[in-house]
Amino acid sequence: MTYKELADLIFPNVKDIKYYEEKYPERNLPEGAIVTRFAPSPTGFVHIGGLYQSLVAKTVANKTKGVFFLRVEDTDQKREVENGITDIVNSLKTFDMAPDEGMISDTEEIGNYGPYKQSLRKDIYQSYAKYMIEMGKAYPCFCTPEEGEELRKKQEAAKVRTGYYGVWAKCRNYSIDEMVEKIKNGEEYVIRFKSPGREDRKIKHKDVIKGNVDFPENDQDIVIIKSDGLPTYHFAHAVDDHLMRTTHVIRSDEWLSSVPLHLQLFQELGFKAPKYAHISPIMKNDNGNKRKLSKRKDPEAAVSYYEEMGVPALAVKEYLLNIANSSFENWRRQNKDAKIEDFDFSLNKMSVSGALFDMVKLLDVSKIVISKFSAEEVYKKALKWAETHDEELTKMLENKEYSLKILNIERGNSKPRKDIAKWSDVKDNIIYMYDDKFLNANIEYPYQIINNKEDINKILNLYIEKYYNEEDDKQTWFEKIKELAGQMGYAKEVKEFKQNPEMYKAHVGDVSTVLRIALTGRTNTPDMYEIMQVLGKDSIIKRFQKARKIL
Ligand code: GLU
């Protein structure tokens, strides 16, 4: 009996690998183009680390005129959940990171290198497994799970490495005839790789992110095809990334220790190995301890969290680039209005030890990102978010013209307002501008330096009767507040007050504060002149009346 006959017995009906080699030719791309992928398992939770990986992968692919594709790794069917693929596809879409190729919905895909869903590639893996058997580089293993368990115990007792390797790899020593006989007798089996490696020899690997790493060679005869006919991750990775012509495998560093095995698989299959870039996990500072962002403990670990909070996709991406390359921050300082795509991202400048994730910083970045949006953009995005998350805000935004006026306050200038970090902040930020809300609300007016009833009453009365004029420009408007301050015995200039504090009870700023609080119930608001312009005289009068009533 020959290996060829053994292979035919095991996989009688699969195509020759030549068929696939021709079907999926080398890609015709410009020199230096990076082909890379996001290859998640559809387990129902899209982790921010996955988005981070995709962003890195997509960025380098786009920059080099390469390809970024989405492959779904669903060969472990026990772990699969309903909507798993849809969740992944939608997350990428939400972040404007749809792949160039691969799955675009639960069932549809685009691109010439598919199928991009591993469970649909069974025949392909089997062709390559057959090829390995034909070459004597893979063999059927008949060990039962109980035998596997026994082997492990023996190895532990003998204090040697556990696993299926060398002298412990019982089935690798059967003759072809013995293998054939067992198969014909109906014994169950898996297919194992016959590793040519030796543990006492070292291999050198140059990782794009981690740099030079030395490993002992792989000597484990790992399973490549399971008893259900589907491949293991390792084998599928080699076959897929070869046939999909991946140039760079960008993945989580939990796979770094598998590199010796993967390089060996590529070598034995006769494939050119891709470059590897292993990304360290995103870390979090937890009371002084650095630990991985955890699906269980940290809500911000879920990609869905950002959508729920209304953090714009662009802000999340901008922040992730910030932690991916430390030079981003400097670049941003010098290129305030540039698109993130223009940043010269570099894979090998990524942190070896794991970027630190900081929600406060992310929200700060988000404030800046939102400050650059036009009122119209803020309006659209906030409304879209509100429609699924906040009925009251949706109603408030129904009056588009008025809402736009509010959102336009201190926007579109050189120092735009930075008080919105996420769409869920918008309601609190603008609610006081709506008369139906403000006039009916229970307001506690937080008066400051000027806090006596008499003075407040007088300021509000005098202001509306004598000084306020809707037609005034900003300078005249402020001059009038100064005059009002002077008329009431307050310093008209802050400087003057500071020089002669004993002469005055307070100054013009304190008078403004009274007006601001009476108008809005708040000490902190955007520009009061603009607020008054938007509110209009009627509303101002009503607000002052309300304030006086509550004095
Ligand atoms: N399915 C693997 C995972 O989710 C993919 C690893 C890879 O990118 O190769 O961890």
XYZ file of C-alpha atoms and ligand atoms in Angstrom:
561
model
C 0.000 0.000 0.000
C 1.143 3.547 -0.721
C 0.419 6.902 0.880
C -1.505 7.757 -2.255
C -3.835 4.786 -1.734
C -4.267 5.690 1.928
C -5.118 9.273 0.938
C -7.635 8.088 -1.671
C -9.272 5.847 0.891
C -9.651 8.704 3.372
C -10.669 11.438 0.927
C -11.991 9.724 -2.201
C -13.926 12.664 -3.589
C -11.887 15.801 -3.230
C -10.227 17.872 -5.899
C -6.540 18.035 -6.528
C -4.943 21.067 -4.902
C -3.909 22.252 -8.357
C -7.501 23.231 -8.923
C -7.445 25.630 -5.979
C -3.969 26.908 -6.709
C -5.218 27.982 -10.130
C -8.561 29.245 -8.934
C -6.939 31.577 -6.403
C -3.918 33.026 -8.186
C -1.435 35.506 -6.822
C -3.086 38.880 -6.558
C -2.232 41.449 -9.111
C -1.423 44.343 -6.782
C 1.144 47.120 -6.751
C 4.512 46.400 -5.187
C 4.374 46.568 -1.397
C 0.599 46.175 -1.215
C -0.467 44.568 2.048
C -3.219 41.965 1.987
C -4.595 41.332 5.407
C -7.700 40.289 7.218
C -9.869 40.240 10.274
C -10.683 36.631 11.072
C -13.024 36.464 14.039
C -15.041 33.549 15.299
C -18.730 34.410 15.475
C -19.072 33.950 19.215
C -21.472 36.804 19.784
C -19.373 39.506 21.359
C -17.364 41.969 19.337
C -14.509 43.065 21.596
C -12.950 46.505 21.218
C -9.677 44.606 20.671
C -11.192 43.121 17.506
C -12.129 46.557 16.251
C -8.619 47.748 17.087
C -7.112 44.882 15.084
C -9.420 45.600 12.160
C -8.599 49.278 12.213
C -4.891 48.516 12.142
C -5.371 45.949 9.375
C -7.603 48.165 7.272
C -5.329 51.154 7.706
C -2.209 49.357 6.487
C -4.087 47.701 3.629
C -5.568 51.003 2.437
C -2.284 52.837 2.764
C -0.493 50.347 0.533
C -3.357 49.931 -1.974
C -3.777 46.408 -0.703
C -6.815 44.467 0.464
C -8.524 44.112 3.815
C -10.909 41.171 4.003
C -13.224 39.645 6.548
C -13.067 35.888 7.035
C -15.399 34.184 9.445
C -13.804 31.376 11.393
C -16.710 29.183 12.314
C -15.183 25.729 12.432
C -15.818 25.361 16.134
C -19.518 24.987 15.765
C -20.091 24.477 19.494
C -19.054 28.049 20.192
C -21.177 29.667 17.534
C -24.122 31.892 18.407
C -27.054 33.171 16.443
C -26.417 36.510 14.703
C -22.720 36.145 15.398
C -21.755 37.009 11.832
C -24.310 39.804 11.544
C -22.913 41.400 14.700
C -19.405 41.377 13.294
C -20.431 42.702 9.894
C -22.543 45.447 11.452
C -19.848 46.496 13.880
C -17.422 47.036 11.046
C -20.067 48.944 9.107
C -20.928 51.151 12.066
C -17.297 52.157 12.268
C -17.111 52.773 8.560
C -14.674 49.903 8.209
C -16.474 47.599 5.838
C -13.976 45.159 4.326
C -12.900 45.257 0.689
C -13.629 41.553 0.426
C -15.277 38.844 2.428
C -18.498 38.506 4.357
C -20.886 41.429 3.990
C -23.845 39.809 5.740
C -24.725 36.542 7.364
C -24.887 34.825 3.990
C -23.428 37.161 1.383
C -19.877 37.884 0.454
C -17.846 39.803 -2.097
C -14.473 39.018 -3.658
C -12.787 36.320 -5.732
C -11.005 34.448 -2.988
C -13.992 32.989 -1.173
C -15.867 31.362 0.309
C -14.885 33.554 3.234
C -16.749 31.463 5.761
C -14.663 28.521 6.878
C -17.532 26.096 7.295
C -18.085 26.417 3.528
C -14.475 25.516 2.774
C -14.524 21.936 4.036
C -13.637 20.491 0.628
C -10.704 22.813 0.278
C -9.190 21.838 3.627
C -9.716 18.182 2.829
C -7.907 18.546 -0.494
C -4.892 19.944 1.279
C -5.087 17.347 4.038
C -5.162 14.677 1.359
C -2.142 16.259 -0.264
C -0.332 16.063 3.078
C -1.229 12.397 3.510
C -0.034 11.641 -0.010
C 3.310 13.147 0.875
C 3.489 11.155 4.116
C 3.236 14.417 6.082
C -0.071 13.653 7.749
C -1.698 10.494 9.027
C -4.896 9.188 10.554
C -4.855 8.905 14.328
C -7.178 6.435 15.984
C -6.558 7.358 19.611
C -9.762 7.818 21.553
C -10.288 10.767 23.920
C -9.760 8.317 26.816
C -6.411 7.283 25.392
C -5.518 10.941 25.043
C -6.318 11.479 28.705
C -4.243 8.457 29.713
C -1.329 9.749 27.669
C -1.486 13.068 29.447
C -1.435 11.374 32.867
C 1.524 9.231 31.909
C 3.438 12.256 30.693
C 2.661 14.192 33.839
C 3.828 11.283 35.979
C 7.023 11.051 33.919
C 7.407 14.856 34.240
C 7.720 15.413 30.516
C 5.945 17.829 28.163
C 2.390 16.803 27.458
C 1.104 16.392 23.925
C 1.169 14.146 20.916
C 4.754 14.118 19.745
C 7.847 11.963 19.164
C 7.746 8.623 20.903
C 4.378 9.436 22.424
C 2.732 9.782 19.039
C 1.524 6.237 18.871
C -0.383 6.350 15.598
C 2.423 7.887 13.568
C 4.217 4.542 13.724
C 1.532 2.350 12.207
C 2.325 0.970 8.788
C 0.124 2.125 5.944
C -1.439 -1.334 5.852
C -2.322 -1.146 9.525
C -3.904 2.270 9.011
C -5.918 1.044 6.062
C -7.108 -1.949 8.004
C -8.270 0.143 10.941
C -10.150 2.489 8.626
C -11.773 -0.420 6.850
C -12.783 -1.809 10.239
C -14.675 1.416 10.837
C -12.460 2.815 13.575
C -12.926 6.556 14.126
C -10.024 8.847 13.440
C -8.750 12.370 13.086
C -5.964 13.527 10.781
C -2.722 14.616 12.377
C 0.189 16.558 10.997
C 3.446 14.577 11.094
C 5.739 17.208 12.504
C 9.342 17.064 11.294
C 10.415 19.351 14.157
C 12.676 18.822 17.139
C 12.178 20.551 20.419
C 15.899 20.939 21.044
C 16.327 23.072 17.935
C 15.511 26.755 17.816
C 13.816 28.818 15.172
C 14.084 32.554 14.745
C 11.021 34.598 13.974
C 10.931 38.266 13.133
C 7.562 39.604 14.082
C 6.529 42.919 12.564
C 5.432 44.212 15.967
C 7.230 42.077 18.530
C 10.576 42.084 16.752
C 12.959 39.123 16.952
C 11.691 36.156 18.925
C 13.340 32.742 19.364
C 11.294 29.614 19.817
C 11.969 25.891 20.073
C 10.800 24.147 16.911
C 7.373 22.617 16.945
C 7.349 18.855 17.354
C 3.677 18.316 18.110
C 1.654 16.196 15.723
C -1.334 18.459 15.986
C -4.755 17.531 14.687
C -5.402 19.179 11.335
C -8.773 17.637 10.495
C -11.167 16.795 13.317
C -13.477 13.773 13.377
C -16.316 15.954 12.039
C -14.242 16.572 8.905
C -13.627 20.241 9.740
C -10.133 21.666 10.169
C -8.562 23.003 13.331
C -7.664 26.690 13.525
C -4.002 26.037 12.736
C -4.593 24.121 9.540
C -7.357 26.421 8.324
C -5.104 29.408 8.968
C -2.329 27.979 6.787
C -4.621 26.933 3.961
C -6.771 30.075 3.981
C -4.072 32.657 4.346
C -2.164 30.921 1.566
C -5.112 30.703 -0.820
C -6.425 34.156 0.032
C -2.944 35.458 -0.623
C -2.594 37.194 2.709
C 0.740 38.977 2.954
C 0.450 40.016 6.610
C -1.297 38.081 9.341
C -2.264 40.744 11.846
C -3.762 39.058 14.864
C -3.857 38.952 18.631
C -0.645 37.982 20.400
C -2.303 35.007 22.049
C -1.245 33.283 18.807
C 2.411 34.281 19.000
C 3.406 30.989 20.599
C 1.814 29.123 17.674
C 4.186 30.720 15.193
C 6.663 27.768 15.156
C 3.805 25.427 14.293
C 2.408 27.762 11.665
C 5.735 28.334 9.972
C 6.249 24.598 9.896
C 2.840 24.021 8.354
C 3.548 26.583 5.647
C 6.923 24.973 5.031
C 5.556 21.420 4.802
C 2.689 22.478 2.573
C 5.183 24.196 0.289
C 3.609 27.610 0.787
C 5.375 30.922 1.210
C 4.749 32.022 4.789
C 3.113 35.422 5.377
C 4.570 38.062 7.651
C 3.143 38.054 11.152
C 2.239 41.074 13.242
C 1.061 40.132 16.710
C -0.906 42.818 18.483
C -0.752 43.010 22.253
C -4.064 43.188 24.043
C -5.541 46.515 25.050
C -4.833 47.050 28.743
C -6.596 48.932 31.442
C -5.264 50.542 34.581
C -7.283 49.027 37.387
C -6.288 50.780 40.619
C -2.645 50.776 39.685
C -2.670 47.269 38.182
C -2.368 46.841 34.459
C -4.691 44.169 33.174
C -6.441 43.184 29.958
C -9.712 44.897 29.118
C -12.144 42.237 30.145
C -15.357 41.212 28.524
C -16.753 40.365 31.943
C -15.631 43.362 33.991
C -15.477 46.299 31.597
C -18.501 47.516 29.672
C -16.171 49.513 27.420
C -14.689 46.229 26.170
C -17.786 45.713 24.002
C -17.938 47.512 20.694
C -21.697 47.871 21.181
C -21.076 50.064 24.234
C -19.929 52.989 22.092
C -23.005 52.893 19.955
C -25.210 52.735 23.034
C -23.487 55.712 24.629
C -23.446 57.571 21.354
C -19.705 57.988 21.025
C -19.175 58.762 17.338
C -17.384 56.068 15.377
C -14.806 58.565 14.208
C -13.903 59.436 17.808
C -13.392 55.790 18.733
C -11.172 55.279 15.696
C -9.227 58.443 16.372
C -8.654 57.291 19.949
C -7.611 53.795 18.886
C -5.049 55.270 16.494
C -3.820 57.375 19.405
C -3.028 54.287 21.424
C -1.819 52.310 18.411
C 0.966 54.718 17.463
C 2.312 57.117 20.060
C 3.301 59.560 17.328
C -0.363 60.112 16.485
C -0.881 62.683 19.222
C 1.920 64.885 17.974
C 0.764 64.546 14.399
C -2.735 65.565 15.410
C -1.412 68.640 17.211
C 0.288 69.715 14.015
C -2.508 68.687 11.675
C -5.642 69.694 13.494
C -8.024 69.346 10.606
C -6.446 66.455 8.752
C -8.340 63.220 8.159
C -7.180 60.219 10.182
C -6.462 58.453 6.905
C -3.654 60.933 6.287
C -1.736 59.841 9.367
C 1.376 57.891 8.461
C 0.474 54.791 10.440
C 3.204 52.294 11.077
C 2.709 48.666 12.118
C 6.153 48.279 13.574
C 5.705 51.269 15.856
C 2.919 49.560 17.739
C 3.419 48.912 21.407
C 5.036 45.575 22.238
C 3.588 45.431 25.711
C 0.006 46.501 25.167
C -1.621 49.901 24.769
C -3.322 51.396 27.772
C -6.976 52.197 27.330
C -8.384 55.213 29.118
C -12.062 56.048 28.797
C -11.576 59.612 30.075
C -9.029 60.267 27.356
C -11.276 58.673 24.757
C -14.094 61.028 25.731
C -11.726 63.998 25.569
C -10.752 62.979 22.063
C -14.413 62.612 21.262
C -15.159 66.163 22.464
C -12.607 67.498 20.038
C -13.901 65.333 17.204
C -17.470 66.521 17.812
C -16.369 70.143 18.135
C -15.288 69.969 14.496
C -18.670 68.737 13.283
C -21.045 71.273 11.789
C -24.346 71.928 13.604
C -26.074 70.003 10.841
C -23.834 66.964 11.399
C -24.298 67.087 15.147
C -28.012 67.389 14.599
C -28.210 64.417 12.242
C -26.052 62.141 14.322
C -27.638 63.065 17.629
C -31.086 62.547 16.136
C -30.141 59.177 14.707
C -28.842 58.087 18.085
C -31.873 59.528 19.897
C -34.304 57.681 17.650
C -33.221 54.396 19.160
C -32.144 55.539 22.607
C -33.962 58.635 23.842
C -37.541 59.509 23.048
C -37.469 62.853 24.835
C -34.441 64.019 22.899
C -36.045 62.864 19.657
C -39.049 65.083 20.435
C -36.859 68.037 21.300
C -35.050 67.691 17.994
C -38.293 67.636 16.035
C -38.039 71.393 15.681
C -35.048 71.225 13.409
C -34.627 74.917 12.753
C -34.576 75.828 16.415
C -32.388 72.848 17.338
C -29.861 73.821 14.705
C -29.711 77.332 16.119
C -28.887 75.914 19.536
C -26.311 73.496 18.224
C -24.742 76.258 16.222
C -23.929 78.307 19.312
C -20.146 78.599 19.484
C -19.659 76.258 16.592
C -17.959 76.696 13.245
C -15.489 79.234 14.657
C -11.809 78.873 15.522
C -12.525 77.871 19.132
C -15.640 75.753 18.915
C -17.489 74.478 21.972
C -16.197 71.201 23.360
C -18.978 70.237 25.710
C -20.341 67.191 23.912
C -18.412 63.930 24.174
C -21.228 61.623 23.145
C -24.754 61.881 21.820
C -26.082 60.911 25.216
C -24.694 64.253 26.493
C -26.711 66.295 24.040
C -29.988 66.367 25.921
C -28.511 67.725 29.098
C -26.509 70.188 27.062
C -29.413 71.785 25.284
C -32.536 71.043 27.317
C -32.583 74.425 29.062
C -32.897 76.111 25.688
C -36.393 74.719 25.154
C -39.045 76.894 26.816
C -41.532 74.085 27.240
C -38.921 72.175 29.232
C -37.265 75.005 31.080
C -40.321 76.999 32.083
C -42.051 73.924 33.472
C -39.048 72.499 35.231
C -38.170 72.714 38.853
C -35.080 74.890 38.727
C -32.727 75.558 41.567
C -30.933 78.740 40.704
C -27.318 78.476 41.873
C -26.640 82.202 42.433
C -23.063 82.992 43.339
C -21.511 86.277 44.561
C -24.624 88.323 43.962
C -27.246 86.271 45.715
C -29.615 88.629 47.499
C -33.164 88.847 46.368
C -33.256 92.581 46.076
C -30.214 92.916 43.809
C -31.163 90.009 41.627
C -34.640 91.395 41.197
C -33.272 94.755 40.297
C -30.705 93.405 37.830
C -33.327 91.391 35.989
C -35.843 94.227 35.924
C -33.470 96.922 34.872
C -31.871 94.754 32.268
C -35.035 93.897 30.439
C -36.632 97.320 30.784
C -33.721 99.553 30.095
C -30.826 97.711 28.505
C -31.864 94.710 26.468
C -32.336 95.202 22.760
C -32.567 92.289 20.391
C -30.902 94.319 17.650
C -27.668 94.959 19.534
C -24.455 93.471 18.298
C -22.282 91.624 20.748
C -20.142 94.567 21.703
C -23.065 96.912 22.345
C -24.796 94.119 24.233
C -21.862 93.787 26.566
C -21.435 97.541 26.939
C -24.981 97.645 28.215
C -24.346 94.995 30.832
C -21.429 97.116 31.974
C -23.676 100.146 32.216
C -26.183 98.172 34.210
C -23.397 97.047 36.541
C -22.266 100.673 36.927
C -25.771 101.906 37.581
C -26.101 99.420 40.424
C -22.770 100.257 42.013
C -20.778 97.297 40.712
C -17.440 97.682 38.991
C -17.868 98.012 35.218
C -14.493 96.368 34.637
C -13.031 93.360 36.404
C -9.647 95.065 36.445
C -11.062 98.068 38.207
C -12.619 95.809 40.798
C -9.342 94.036 41.426
C -7.555 97.346 41.953
C -10.162 98.751 44.328
C -12.032 95.836 45.825
C -13.210 97.883 48.814
C -15.153 100.267 46.564
C -17.458 97.670 45.035
C -19.692 94.803 46.150
C -18.969 92.890 42.938
C -18.226 93.432 39.264
C -19.709 93.146 35.801
C -18.866 89.441 35.590
C -20.998 88.783 38.643
C -23.867 90.698 37.066
C -23.526 88.538 33.945
C -23.609 85.466 36.133
C -26.961 86.543 37.569
C -28.338 86.984 34.071
C -26.935 83.657 32.959
C -28.368 81.776 35.910
C -31.761 83.396 35.593
C -31.806 82.529 31.904
C -30.573 78.986 32.060
C -30.436 77.811 35.676
C -26.728 77.154 35.132
C -23.429 78.789 35.928
C -21.726 77.251 32.941
C -23.099 77.674 29.444
C -21.788 78.582 26.040
C -21.757 82.224 25.015
C -24.620 84.139 26.662
C -24.987 86.643 23.852
C -25.640 83.818 21.415
C -27.980 82.165 23.891
C -30.049 85.344 24.119
C -30.101 85.673 20.350
C -31.483 82.172 20.020
C -33.994 82.508 22.860
C -35.411 85.861 21.744
C -37.050 88.546 23.855
C -40.284 86.749 24.763
C -38.457 83.781 26.129
C -36.019 85.974 28.034
C -38.875 87.874 29.682
C -40.610 84.661 30.665
C -37.406 83.219 32.073
C -36.756 86.320 34.152
C -40.320 86.190 35.465
C -39.827 82.596 36.514
C -36.516 83.427 38.180
C -38.071 86.290 40.130
C -40.934 84.137 41.305
C -38.544 81.652 42.812
C -36.392 84.239 44.588
N -10.412 33.027 14.756
C -9.200 33.423 15.401
C -9.563 34.236 16.617
O -10.666 34.762 16.656
C -8.421 34.261 14.422
C -7.019 34.495 14.729
C -6.377 35.058 13.466
O -6.590 36.237 13.175
O -5.700 34.315 12.782
O -8.791 34.353 17.521
